[in-house]
Coordinates of C-alpha atoms in Angstrom, one line a residue:
M95 CA 8.7 33.1 157.3
L96 CA 8.0 36.9 157.1
L97 CA 4.5 36.1 155.8
F98 CA 4.1 33.6 158.6
V99 CA 4.9 36.1 161.3
S100 CA 2.8 38.8 159.7
L101 CA -0.3 36.6 159.7
L102 CA 0.3 35.7 163.3
S103 CA 0.7 39.4 164.4
T104 CA -2.6 40.2 162.8
W105 CA -4.3 37.6 164.9
L106 CA -2.5 38.6 168.1
S107 CA -3.8 42.2 167.9
G108 CA -7.2 41.0 169.2
A109 CA -6.4 38.0 171.4
E110 CA -4.0 36.5 173.9
R111 CA -2.2 33.4 173.0
P112 CA -2.8 30.2 175.0
N113 CA -0.1 28.0 176.3
I114 CA -0.2 24.5 175.0
L115 CA 0.8 21.5 177.2
W116 CA 1.1 18.0 175.7
I117 CA 1.3 15.1 178.1
T118 CA 2.2 11.9 176.1
A119 CA 2.0 8.5 177.8
E120 CA 4.0 5.6 176.2
D121 CA 2.5 2.4 175.0
M122 CA -1.0 2.7 176.3
S123 CA -4.4 1.8 174.9
P124 CA -7.4 3.6 176.6
A125 CA -6.9 1.6 179.9
L126 CA -8.3 4.4 182.0
G127 CA -11.2 4.8 184.3
C128 CA -12.6 7.6 182.2
Y129 CA -12.8 5.2 179.2
G130 CA -14.9 2.8 181.2
D131 CA -12.1 0.5 182.4
S132 CA -13.2 -0.5 185.9
Y133 CA -9.9 -2.3 186.6
A134 CA -7.9 0.9 186.1
S135 CA -6.9 3.2 188.9
T136 CA -6.4 6.6 187.3
P137 CA -8.0 9.3 189.5
N138 CA -5.9 12.2 188.2
I139 CA -6.6 11.5 184.5
D140 CA -10.3 10.7 185.3
K141 CA -10.5 14.2 186.9
L142 CA -8.9 15.7 183.8
A143 CA -11.4 13.9 181.6
K144 CA -14.3 15.6 183.5
E145 CA -12.7 19.0 182.6
S146 CA -11.9 18.0 179.0
I147 CA -13.3 16.8 175.7
R148 CA -12.8 13.0 175.6
Y149 CA -12.2 11.6 172.1
T150 CA -13.4 8.0 171.7
H151 CA -12.1 7.5 168.2
A152 CA -8.5 8.8 168.3
F153 CA -5.8 6.7 166.5
A154 CA -2.1 6.5 166.0
T155 CA -0.8 6.2 162.4
N156 CA 1.6 3.4 163.4
P157 CA 1.4 0.9 166.2
V158 CA 5.0 1.5 167.3
C159 CA 6.7 4.6 168.7
S160 CA 9.3 6.1 166.3
P161 CA 7.3 5.9 163.1
S162 CA 4.4 7.5 165.0
R163 CA 6.6 10.2 166.3
S164 CA 8.0 11.0 162.8
C165 CA 4.4 11.8 161.8
L166 CA 3.7 13.7 165.0
I167 CA 6.7 16.0 164.5
T168 CA 6.0 16.7 160.8
G169 CA 2.3 16.3 160.1
V170 CA 3.2 13.8 157.3
Y171 CA 2.6 10.1 157.2
A172 CA 5.7 8.0 158.0
T173 CA 4.9 5.9 154.9
T174 CA 5.2 9.1 152.8
L175 CA 8.4 10.2 154.4
G176 CA 10.1 6.8 154.2
T177 CA 10.3 6.6 158.0
Q178 CA 7.9 3.7 158.5
H179 CA 10.5 1.2 159.6
L180 CA 11.4 1.3 163.3
R181 CA 14.7 3.2 163.8
A182 CA 15.1 4.2 160.2
D183 CA 17.8 6.7 159.2
F184 CA 16.4 8.0 156.0
P185 CA 16.5 11.8 155.7
I186 CA 13.5 14.0 155.0
P187 CA 13.7 17.2 152.9
D188 CA 14.7 20.4 154.5
F189 CA 11.5 22.1 153.5
I190 CA 9.6 19.7 155.7
K191 CA 10.0 21.4 159.1
A192 CA 9.4 20.2 162.6
W193 CA 6.1 22.0 163.2
P194 CA 7.0 23.4 166.7
S195 CA 9.5 25.6 164.8
F196 CA 6.5 27.6 163.5
L197 CA 5.5 28.2 167.1
R198 CA 9.0 29.4 168.0
A199 CA 8.9 31.8 165.0
A200 CA 5.6 33.1 166.3
G201 CA 7.1 33.8 169.7
Y202 CA 6.5 30.7 171.7
Y203 CA 8.9 29.1 174.2
T204 CA 9.0 25.4 173.3
T205 CA 10.4 22.5 175.4
N206 CA 10.5 18.8 175.2
N207 CA 11.0 16.4 178.1
V208 CA 12.7 14.3 176.9
K209 CA 12.1 11.7 174.3
T210 CA 12.4 12.6 170.6
D211 CA 12.8 9.4 168.6
Y212 CA 11.8 11.0 165.3
N213 CA 13.0 8.0 163.3
T214 CA 15.0 9.9 160.6
G215 CA 18.5 10.8 159.7
S216 CA 17.2 14.4 159.9
A217 CA 16.4 14.1 163.6
K218 CA 19.2 16.5 164.8
R219 CA 17.8 19.2 162.5
L220 CA 14.2 18.6 163.7
I221 CA 15.3 18.8 167.3
E222 CA 17.2 22.0 166.8
E223 CA 14.3 23.6 164.9
S224 CA 11.7 22.5 167.4
W225 CA 12.9 23.2 170.9
N226 CA 14.3 26.0 173.0
V227 CA 15.2 23.2 175.5
N228 CA 15.2 19.5 174.9
S229 CA 16.3 17.6 178.0
D230 CA 15.0 15.7 181.1
Q231 CA 15.0 19.1 182.8
A232 CA 12.8 20.8 180.2
H233 CA 9.9 22.6 181.8
W234 CA 7.9 25.8 181.5
R235 CA 9.2 26.6 185.0
N236 CA 12.7 27.0 183.6
R237 CA 11.9 30.1 181.5
K238 CA 14.1 33.1 182.4
G239 CA 14.4 36.7 181.3
Q240 CA 12.4 37.6 178.2
D241 CA 11.2 34.0 177.9
L242 CA 8.9 34.5 180.9
K243 CA 6.8 36.8 178.8
K244 CA 6.3 34.2 176.1
P245 CA 3.5 31.7 175.9
F246 CA 4.8 28.1 175.9
F247 CA 4.4 24.9 174.1
C248 CA 5.7 22.1 176.4
V249 CA 5.8 18.4 175.8
F250 CA 6.2 15.8 178.6
N251 CA 6.8 12.2 177.5
D252 CA 6.1 9.8 180.3
M253 CA 7.9 6.5 179.9
T254 CA 6.3 4.7 182.9
S255 CA 3.8 2.7 180.8
H256 CA 6.4 1.8 178.2
Q257 CA 6.8 -1.9 177.2
S258 CA 10.1 -2.0 179.0
R259 CA 8.3 -1.5 182.3
T260 CA 5.1 -3.4 181.6
M261 CA 6.6 -6.6 180.3
V262 CA 10.3 -6.6 179.4
W263 CA 12.2 -5.7 182.6
P264 CA 12.7 -8.5 185.2
Y265 CA 9.8 -8.4 187.6
E266 CA 12.1 -7.4 190.5
K267 CA 13.2 -4.3 188.6
F268 CA 9.7 -3.4 187.8
Q269 CA 8.8 -3.7 191.5
K270 CA 11.7 -1.6 192.6
E271 CA 11.5 1.2 190.1
V272 CA 7.7 1.4 189.3
Q273 CA 5.4 -0.5 191.6
S274 CA 7.2 0.8 194.7
Q275 CA 5.8 4.3 193.9
L276 CA 2.2 3.1 194.5
P277 CA 0.5 2.8 197.9
A278 CA -0.5 -0.8 198.6
K279 CA -4.2 -0.1 198.0
R280 CA -3.5 0.9 194.4
I281 CA -1.5 -2.2 193.4
H282 CA -3.6 -4.3 191.1
S283 CA -4.5 -7.8 192.0
P284 CA -3.7 -10.4 189.3
V285 CA -6.7 -12.4 190.5
K286 CA -9.0 -9.6 189.3
A287 CA -7.1 -8.8 186.1
P288 CA -9.4 -8.7 183.0
V289 CA -8.0 -11.3 180.6
P290 CA -9.1 -10.5 177.0
P291 CA -10.2 -13.5 174.9
Y292 CA -7.1 -13.4 172.7
Y293 CA -4.9 -14.3 175.8
P294 CA -4.8 -17.6 177.6
D295 CA -5.9 -17.3 181.2
T296 CA -2.7 -18.2 183.1
P297 CA -1.0 -16.8 186.2
I298 CA 1.8 -15.3 184.1
V299 CA -0.7 -13.5 181.8
R300 CA -2.7 -12.2 184.8
K301 CA 0.5 -11.0 186.5
T302 CA 1.6 -9.1 183.4
I303 CA -1.8 -7.5 182.9
A304 CA -1.8 -6.4 186.6
R305 CA 1.8 -5.1 186.1
F306 CA 0.7 -3.0 183.1
Y307 CA -2.1 -1.4 185.1
D308 CA 0.3 -0.6 187.9
C309 CA 2.5 1.2 185.4
V310 CA -0.5 3.1 184.2
S311 CA -1.3 4.1 187.8
V312 CA 2.2 5.5 188.3
M313 CA 1.9 7.4 185.0
D314 CA -1.4 8.8 186.3
Q315 CA 0.3 10.0 189.5
N316 CA 2.9 11.7 187.3
T317 CA 0.2 13.4 185.2
G318 CA -1.5 14.6 188.3
K319 CA 1.8 16.2 189.5
L320 CA 2.2 18.1 186.2
L321 CA -1.4 19.4 186.4
R322 CA -0.9 20.5 190.0
Q323 CA 2.2 22.4 189.0
L324 CA 0.2 24.2 186.3
E325 CA -2.3 25.2 189.0
E326 CA 0.4 26.2 191.5
D327 CA 2.0 28.5 188.9
G328 CA -1.4 30.1 188.1
L329 CA -1.2 28.9 184.5
A330 CA -4.1 26.5 184.3
D331 CA -6.5 29.2 183.1
D332 CA -4.1 30.1 180.3
T333 CA -3.2 26.6 179.1
I334 CA -4.9 24.2 176.7
V335 CA -3.9 20.6 177.8
F336 CA -3.6 17.6 175.5
F337 CA -3.3 14.1 177.0
Y338 CA -2.8 11.1 174.7
S339 CA -0.6 8.0 174.2
D340 CA 1.8 7.3 171.4
H341 CA 0.0 4.0 170.3
G342 CA -1.6 0.9 171.9
S343 CA -0.2 -0.8 175.0
G344 CA 3.1 -2.6 174.9
L345 CA 1.6 -6.0 175.5
P346 CA 1.4 -8.8 172.9
R347 CA -1.1 -8.2 170.1
H348 CA -1.3 -4.5 171.0
K349 CA 1.9 -2.7 170.1
R350 CA 3.1 -3.6 166.6
L351 CA -0.3 -4.6 165.3
T352 CA -2.7 -2.5 163.2
L353 CA -5.7 -3.8 165.1
D354 CA -7.6 -1.4 167.4
S355 CA -5.5 -2.7 170.3
G356 CA -2.4 -1.3 168.6
L357 CA -3.7 1.9 167.0
R358 CA -6.5 3.2 169.2
V359 CA -5.4 5.7 171.9
P360 CA -6.9 7.9 174.5
L361 CA -7.1 11.6 173.8
L362 CA -8.3 14.3 176.2
I363 CA -8.2 18.0 175.5
R364 CA -8.9 20.5 178.2
F365 CA -9.9 24.1 177.3
P366 CA -9.8 26.7 180.2
E367 CA -12.7 29.1 180.5
K368 CA -11.1 31.9 178.4
Y369 CA -10.6 29.5 175.5
K370 CA -13.8 27.5 175.7
H371 CA -14.9 29.2 172.5
L372 CA -12.3 27.0 170.8
A373 CA -13.7 23.8 172.3
P374 CA -15.9 21.6 170.1
A375 CA -18.2 20.8 173.0
K376 CA -18.7 21.3 176.8
A377 CA -16.2 20.2 179.3
G378 CA -16.8 16.6 180.4
S379 CA -18.4 15.6 177.1
T380 CA -17.3 13.1 174.5
T381 CA -17.0 13.1 170.8
D382 CA -16.8 10.2 168.4
R383 CA -15.0 12.3 165.7
L384 CA -12.3 10.3 164.0
V385 CA -8.9 11.8 164.5
S386 CA -5.5 10.6 163.6
F387 CA -2.0 11.6 164.7
V388 CA -1.4 13.1 161.2
D389 CA -4.1 15.6 162.3
F390 CA -2.4 16.8 165.5
P391 CA 0.1 19.3 164.0
P392 CA -2.3 21.1 161.7
T393 CA -4.8 21.2 164.6
V394 CA -2.5 23.0 166.9
L395 CA -1.6 25.5 164.2
S396 CA -5.3 26.0 163.5
L397 CA -6.0 26.6 167.2
L398 CA -3.4 29.3 167.1
N399 CA -4.7 30.6 163.8
L400 CA -1.3 30.0 162.2
P401 CA -0.7 29.0 158.5
I402 CA -0.6 25.3 157.8
P403 CA 2.1 24.1 155.4
N404 CA 0.7 22.6 152.2
Y405 CA 2.8 19.4 152.6
M406 CA 1.0 18.5 155.8
Q407 CA -1.5 15.6 155.2
G408 CA -3.7 15.9 158.2
R409 CA -7.1 17.5 158.8
P410 CA -7.4 20.1 161.5
F411 CA -10.2 19.1 163.9
L412 CA -10.1 22.3 166.0
G413 CA -9.5 26.0 165.5
S414 CA -10.1 28.5 162.8
K415 CA -9.2 26.1 160.0
K416 CA -11.2 23.2 161.3
T417 CA -12.3 20.9 158.4
T418 CA -15.3 18.6 158.1
P419 CA -14.8 15.4 160.0
R420 CA -12.8 12.7 158.3
T421 CA -14.6 9.5 157.4
H422 CA -11.6 7.2 157.6
I423 CA -8.3 6.8 159.4
Y424 CA -5.3 4.8 158.2
G425 CA -2.6 2.7 159.9
A426 CA 0.7 1.0 158.8
R427 CA 3.1 -1.5 160.3
D428 CA 6.5 -2.3 158.7
R429 CA 9.8 -3.6 159.9
V430 CA 10.1 -3.4 163.7
D431 CA 13.6 -4.1 164.9
E432 CA 14.7 -7.3 163.1
A433 CA 11.1 -8.4 162.3
Y434 CA 10.1 -7.7 158.7
D435 CA 6.4 -7.0 158.1
L436 CA 4.0 -5.0 156.0
T437 CA 0.4 -4.5 157.1
R438 CA -2.0 -1.7 156.2
A439 CA -5.3 -0.8 157.8
V440 CA -8.2 1.5 157.2
R441 CA -11.1 2.2 159.6
N442 CA -14.3 4.1 159.7
H443 CA -16.6 4.5 162.7
R444 CA -17.8 0.9 162.5
Y445 CA -15.5 -1.3 160.4
L446 CA -11.8 -2.0 160.5
Y447 CA -10.2 -3.5 157.4
L448 CA -6.7 -5.0 157.4
R449 CA -4.5 -6.1 154.6
N450 CA -1.6 -8.3 155.6
Y451 CA 1.0 -8.5 152.8
L452 CA 2.9 -11.3 154.5
P453 CA 0.1 -13.5 155.6
H454 CA 2.3 -16.6 155.9
I455 CA 4.2 -15.0 158.8
S456 CA 2.6 -15.1 162.3
Y457 CA 1.5 -12.0 164.1
N458 CA 3.6 -13.5 166.9
Q459 CA 6.8 -13.8 164.8
P460 CA 10.0 -13.9 166.9
S461 CA 11.3 -10.6 168.1
F462 CA 14.3 -10.4 170.4
Y463 CA 13.2 -7.4 172.5
S464 CA 9.5 -8.4 172.9
D465 CA 10.5 -12.0 173.6
L466 CA 12.3 -10.9 176.7
G467 CA 8.8 -10.5 178.2
E468 CA 7.6 -13.5 180.2
I469 CA 4.1 -13.2 178.7
R470 CA 5.5 -13.6 175.2
G471 CA 7.2 -16.9 176.1
E472 CA 4.1 -18.1 177.8
I473 CA 1.9 -17.5 174.7
T474 CA 4.5 -18.8 172.3
N475 CA 5.1 -22.0 174.2
L476 CA 1.4 -22.7 174.6
A477 CA 0.9 -22.2 170.9
R478 CA 3.8 -24.5 170.1
N479 CA 2.3 -27.2 172.4
K480 CA -1.2 -26.7 170.8
K481 CA -2.7 -25.6 174.1
L482 CA -4.4 -22.4 172.9
K483 CA -8.0 -21.9 172.0
P484 CA -8.9 -20.9 168.4
A485 CA -9.5 -17.3 169.4
Q486 CA -6.0 -17.1 170.8
L487 CA -4.4 -18.7 167.7
L488 CA -5.6 -15.8 165.6
Y489 CA -2.6 -14.0 167.2
A490 CA -0.3 -16.8 168.0
G491 CA -0.9 -19.2 165.2
P492 CA 1.7 -19.7 162.4
T493 CA -0.2 -17.7 159.8
R494 CA -2.7 -14.8 159.6
P495 CA -5.5 -13.8 157.2
R496 CA -4.5 -12.0 154.0
E497 CA -7.5 -9.8 154.6
S498 CA -9.6 -9.1 157.7
L499 CA -12.8 -7.1 158.3
Y500 CA -14.1 -6.5 161.8
D501 CA -17.3 -4.9 163.0
T502 CA -15.8 -2.9 165.9
L503 CA -19.2 -2.1 167.4
K504 CA -20.1 -5.7 167.8
D505 CA -16.6 -7.0 168.1
P506 CA -14.4 -4.5 169.9
Y507 CA -11.6 -7.1 170.4
N508 CA -11.4 -7.7 166.6
Q509 CA -11.9 -11.4 166.8
N510 CA -14.6 -12.3 164.3
N511 CA -13.2 -11.9 160.7
L512 CA -16.1 -11.1 158.4
I513 CA -14.1 -11.2 155.2
L514 CA -16.0 -14.2 153.9
S515 CA -19.4 -13.1 155.3
K516 CA -22.2 -13.1 152.7
E517 CA -24.1 -10.3 154.4
S518 CA -24.5 -7.4 152.0
A519 CA -23.4 -4.8 154.6
H520 CA -20.1 -6.7 155.2
Q521 CA -19.5 -7.2 151.5
K522 CA -20.1 -3.5 150.9
A523 CA -17.8 -2.5 153.7
R524 CA -15.0 -4.8 152.4
K525 CA -15.2 -3.4 148.9
L526 CA -15.3 0.2 150.0
L527 CA -12.6 0.0 152.6
S528 CA -10.2 -2.0 150.4
M529 CA -10.7 0.6 147.7
K530 CA -10.1 3.4 150.2
L531 CA -6.9 1.7 151.4
L532 CA -5.5 1.2 147.9
S533 CA -6.2 4.8 147.0
W534 CA -4.6 6.1 150.2
M535 CA -1.4 4.0 149.6
K536 CA -1.1 5.4 146.1
E537 CA -2.0 9.0 146.8
T538 CA 0.3 9.2 149.8
R539 CA 3.1 7.4 147.8
D540 CA 3.5 4.6 150.3
Q541 CA 7.2 3.7 150.8
G542 CA 6.6 0.4 152.5
F543 CA 6.5 -1.7 149.3
Y544 CA 10.2 -1.0 148.5
P545 CA 13.1 -2.9 150.2
E546 CA 15.1 -0.5 152.3
E547 CA 18.3 -1.4 150.4
Y548 CA 16.5 -0.4 147.1
V549 CA 15.6 3.0 148.6
W550 CA 19.1 3.6 149.8
E551 CA 20.4 2.8 146.4
K552 CA 18.0 5.2 144.7
S553 CA 18.6 7.9 147.3
A554 CA 22.3 7.8 146.6
Q555 CA 21.8 7.7 142.8
H556 CA 19.5 10.8 142.8
N557 CA 20.9 12.5 145.9
A558 CA 17.3 12.7 147.2
S559 CA 15.3 11.6 150.2
P560 CA 12.7 8.9 149.9
Y561 CA 10.0 11.6 150.0
E562 CA 11.6 13.3 147.0
L563 CA 12.2 10.1 145.1
A564 CA 8.5 9.3 145.1
R565 CA 7.4 12.9 144.5
D566 CA 9.7 13.2 141.5
N567 CA 8.8 9.8 140.1
H568 CA 12.2 8.3 140.6
I569 CA 10.4 5.5 142.2
T570 CA 6.7 4.6 141.7
N571 CA 4.6 2.4 143.9
S572 CA 2.2 1.1 141.2
S573 CA 4.3 -1.9 140.2
P574 CA 5.3 -3.2 143.7
I575 CA 1.7 -2.7 145.1
K576 CA 0.3 -4.7 142.2
A577 CA 3.0 -7.4 142.6
A578 CA 2.5 -7.5 146.4
D579 CA -1.2 -8.1 145.9
L580 CA -0.3 -11.6 144.7
V581 CA 1.1 -12.6 148.1
G582 CA -1.4 -15.1 149.4
H583 CA -3.9 -14.3 146.7
P584 CA -6.3 -17.3 146.3
D585 CA -6.2 -17.0 142.5
A586 CA -2.5 -16.6 142.1
N587 CA -0.9 -19.9 140.8
L588 CA 2.7 -20.9 141.0
D589 CA 3.3 -19.9 137.4
D590 CA 2.1 -16.4 138.1
L591 CA 4.6 -16.0 140.9
L592 CA 7.5 -17.6 139.1
G593 CA 6.8 -15.3 136.2
L594 CA 7.6 -12.3 138.4
L595 CA 11.1 -13.6 138.8
G596 CA 11.8 -13.2 135.1
K597 CA 10.7 -9.5 135.1
D598 CA 13.2 -6.7 134.5
D599 CA 11.8 -4.8 137.4
P600 CA 13.6 -5.9 140.7
L601 CA 10.5 -4.8 142.7
Q602 CA 8.3 -7.3 141.0
Q603 CA 11.0 -10.0 141.4
Y604 CA 11.2 -9.1 145.1
W605 CA 7.5 -9.5 145.7
G606 CA 7.4 -12.6 143.6
L607 CA 10.0 -14.1 146.0
L608 CA 8.0 -13.0 149.1
A609 CA 4.9 -14.5 147.6
L610 CA 6.7 -17.8 147.0
G611 CA 7.4 -17.9 150.7
G612 CA 3.9 -18.9 151.4
T613 CA 3.7 -21.7 148.8
N614 CA 4.8 -25.3 148.4
L615 CA 7.7 -25.2 145.9
C616 CA 8.4 -27.9 143.4
E617 CA 11.7 -29.2 142.1
S618 CA 11.4 -27.2 138.9
C619 CA 11.1 -24.0 140.9
Y620 CA 14.6 -24.2 142.2
D621 CA 16.2 -23.3 138.9
D622 CA 14.2 -20.0 138.9
L623 CA 15.4 -19.3 142.4
R624 CA 19.0 -20.1 141.4
Y625 CA 18.6 -17.6 138.6
T626 CA 17.6 -14.8 141.0
M627 CA 20.6 -15.7 143.2
G628 CA 22.9 -14.6 140.4
D629 CA 25.5 -11.8 140.9
E630 CA 23.6 -9.6 138.4
H631 CA 20.7 -9.2 140.9
P632 CA 20.6 -6.9 143.9
N633 CA 21.5 -8.4 147.2
Y634 CA 17.9 -8.2 148.6
I635 CA 16.8 -10.3 145.7
R636 CA 19.6 -12.8 146.1
T637 CA 19.0 -13.1 149.8
E638 CA 15.3 -13.7 149.5
A639 CA 16.0 -16.4 146.9
A640 CA 18.7 -18.0 149.0
K641 CA 16.3 -18.1 152.0
L642 CA 13.7 -20.0 150.0
L643 CA 16.3 -22.5 148.7
A644 CA 17.7 -23.0 152.2
E645 CA 14.2 -23.6 153.6
N646 CA 13.8 -26.3 151.0
D647 CA 17.2 -27.9 151.9
Q648 CA 19.0 -26.7 148.8
P649 CA 22.6 -26.2 150.0
E650 CA 23.5 -23.3 147.8
G651 CA 20.9 -21.2 149.5
L652 CA 22.4 -21.6 152.9
A653 CA 25.9 -21.0 151.4
L654 CA 24.8 -17.6 150.1
L655 CA 23.2 -16.6 153.4
R656 CA 26.5 -17.5 155.2
K657 CA 28.5 -15.5 152.7
T658 CA 26.1 -12.5 153.0
L659 CA 26.8 -12.3 156.7
G660 CA 30.2 -11.0 155.7
H661 CA 28.8 -8.1 153.7
N662 CA 29.6 -4.5 154.8
D663 CA 26.1 -3.1 154.3
P664 CA 24.1 -3.5 157.5
D665 CA 20.7 -3.7 155.8
T666 CA 21.9 -6.5 153.6
V667 CA 23.4 -8.3 156.6
L668 CA 20.2 -7.9 158.6
R669 CA 18.1 -9.5 155.9
A670 CA 20.4 -12.5 155.8
A671 CA 20.6 -12.7 159.7
R672 CA 16.8 -12.7 159.9
A673 CA 16.6 -15.5 157.3
L674 CA 19.0 -17.6 159.3
E675 CA 17.2 -17.0 162.5
L676 CA 13.9 -18.2 161.0
L677 CA 15.6 -21.2 159.4
G678 CA 15.9 -22.7 162.9
P679 CA 17.8 -26.1 163.0
K680 CA 18.5 -25.8 159.3
A681 CA 20.9 -22.9 160.0
R682 CA 23.2 -25.1 162.1
P683 CA 26.1 -25.3 159.5
A684 CA 26.2 -21.4 159.8
I685 CA 26.9 -21.3 163.5
T686 CA 30.5 -20.2 163.2
D687 CA 29.6 -17.5 160.6
M688 CA 26.8 -16.3 162.9
H689 CA 29.2 -16.0 165.9
V690 CA 31.6 -13.9 163.8
A691 CA 28.9 -11.6 162.4
R692 CA 27.2 -11.3 165.8
N693 CA 30.5 -10.2 167.5
Q694 CA 31.4 -7.8 164.7
W695 CA 28.0 -6.0 164.7
K696 CA 27.6 -6.0 168.4
A697 CA 30.9 -4.0 168.6
D698 CA 29.7 -1.5 166.0
K699 CA 30.0 2.1 167.2
S700 CA 28.3 3.9 164.2
G701 CA 25.2 4.9 166.1
S702 CA 22.9 3.2 163.7
S703 CA 20.3 0.8 165.1
I704 CA 20.6 -1.7 162.3
P705 CA 23.8 -3.3 163.7
M706 CA 21.9 -3.8 167.0
F707 CA 19.1 -5.6 165.2
I708 CA 21.6 -7.8 163.4
W709 CA 23.0 -9.1 166.7
F710 CA 19.5 -9.3 168.1
S711 CA 18.6 -11.7 165.3
L712 CA 21.8 -13.7 165.5
E713 CA 21.8 -14.1 169.2
K714 CA 18.3 -15.5 169.1
A715 CA 19.3 -17.9 166.3
L716 CA 22.4 -19.1 168.1
A717 CA 20.6 -19.5 171.4
R718 CA 17.9 -21.6 169.8
L719 CA 20.7 -23.8 168.4
G720 CA 22.0 -24.4 171.9
E721 CA 24.9 -22.0 171.7
N722 CA 26.1 -20.3 174.8
V723 CA 25.5 -16.6 173.9
E724 CA 25.8 -14.0 176.6
N725 CA 22.7 -11.8 177.0
A726 CA 20.8 -13.8 174.5
G727 CA 17.7 -13.0 176.4
L728 CA 16.2 -16.4 176.4

């Protein structure tokens, strides 16, 4: 730290330090006038864009909030930290600091208003390190005494465009708490709403799209208010302003998916006159430089000419330590709430490549919270009744491609999968991007290929965080990545998959079971599954085997799932609860067990989110079976 301060003081002798203001919008793709969206009404942000550099290729690392925020606060990929699952509680090592702490050490006044959501058991430490003030009153205007002489780094997180407001809240609540803040002339007409080709064109869909844009307009008003306060206080000429969103919009097929609709975000950076030498171009211009959230922390440190910790994985795109432009960005989706998933993505300027490791599960798989949205029910019901067009079934159909390749220049909606194209350019892109993705997963020690229960077990055994487990080779991602590659593989036969169940490595067994979930099982397979249900195997193995047996009407599978609901480990119970939910009518004999477990975990006061996801899953399961469950959300 002494070296850190010494290096800073050397720089300070010849220059003033800029203030840094971050304005973060929730759940918003680039649905702004300045990004060419003619339906948007965003005059304040459009004005900011004329004074800023507008980035056309900025991307979140994860298409959901808390994993993205764990990256934004550390400069390390969530998949490296082990924070890639939504509302995870895994710790991160003490030497990985919340990067605003470096600004505090250099004499900055730092505030956050108000969301943290850093997705780690170390969140309390990160908050304490980062912020002089972290509250809904945090503001540069609240500086007092000696703090008035300090430059500031202030973050404002605007919730107005969050999924809760745009599709989950009852429409009346949205009207009262959000839409009422707009003058009548700025309320969006559903009749004029732009319906993308992956949505059915129905009144409910149009109403939800219009509602989303109303939320964006209120967020725009809030942004304008902040910028005016900066002007009123005479600080605009001393402050570099960042405006961006935390991932794609909270509508179906956006948030939670590693398509452009889930990962691409707006990014505006305004440099006042005295700091225009730090800008990469003139105000009002655009840049197509690829930037990722993992680049944000080292970029601000570079702007301030501060040292960048070696553990940070991003590439500074501004300042004294600016690097050559990156050629690729990466994205990851894992468990969100009770919905298990594993998708990885890599993108260059033209092509987006996706690898779905659970291709037999729909993009539109059930999810308690998202399913509260009227639009989700509309899409799901139309899909169930076979009333969707082929382009819409790419999202709402029962399965998804194992691999996808999209030409984003010709196909900005990511609709035309080129993976089977014979064109040499497409084949070359597929080969290059798949190799890039595999290298990135291995080099960054991707934690997504391990069951959470396995990581907790190893963490306790070695008294280490997931980051340290992988760094010190207590876990290695080579065997699970190789086994996971067999899921949905066209050349993998049943014997290959069953062979994994006999391995000594539980990770290969685990991925063998997941791969079998997308196949037609034969009578002789059941003995292999019964073997992996044995007491000598970890619970995550036993539960996955039980799920497969239950799906195939083997009674011992359902019996084990019912028994597992009584386990005391929440991660173990969640896996069983989700299996029962997806069983549908076949789970009917477990109704009593599900009621008991649902009531138990709903009353949990531990503060962990996993109990909430358990009762999310069980309430959905019970409601679908016709049970009277209060607040089931259906």
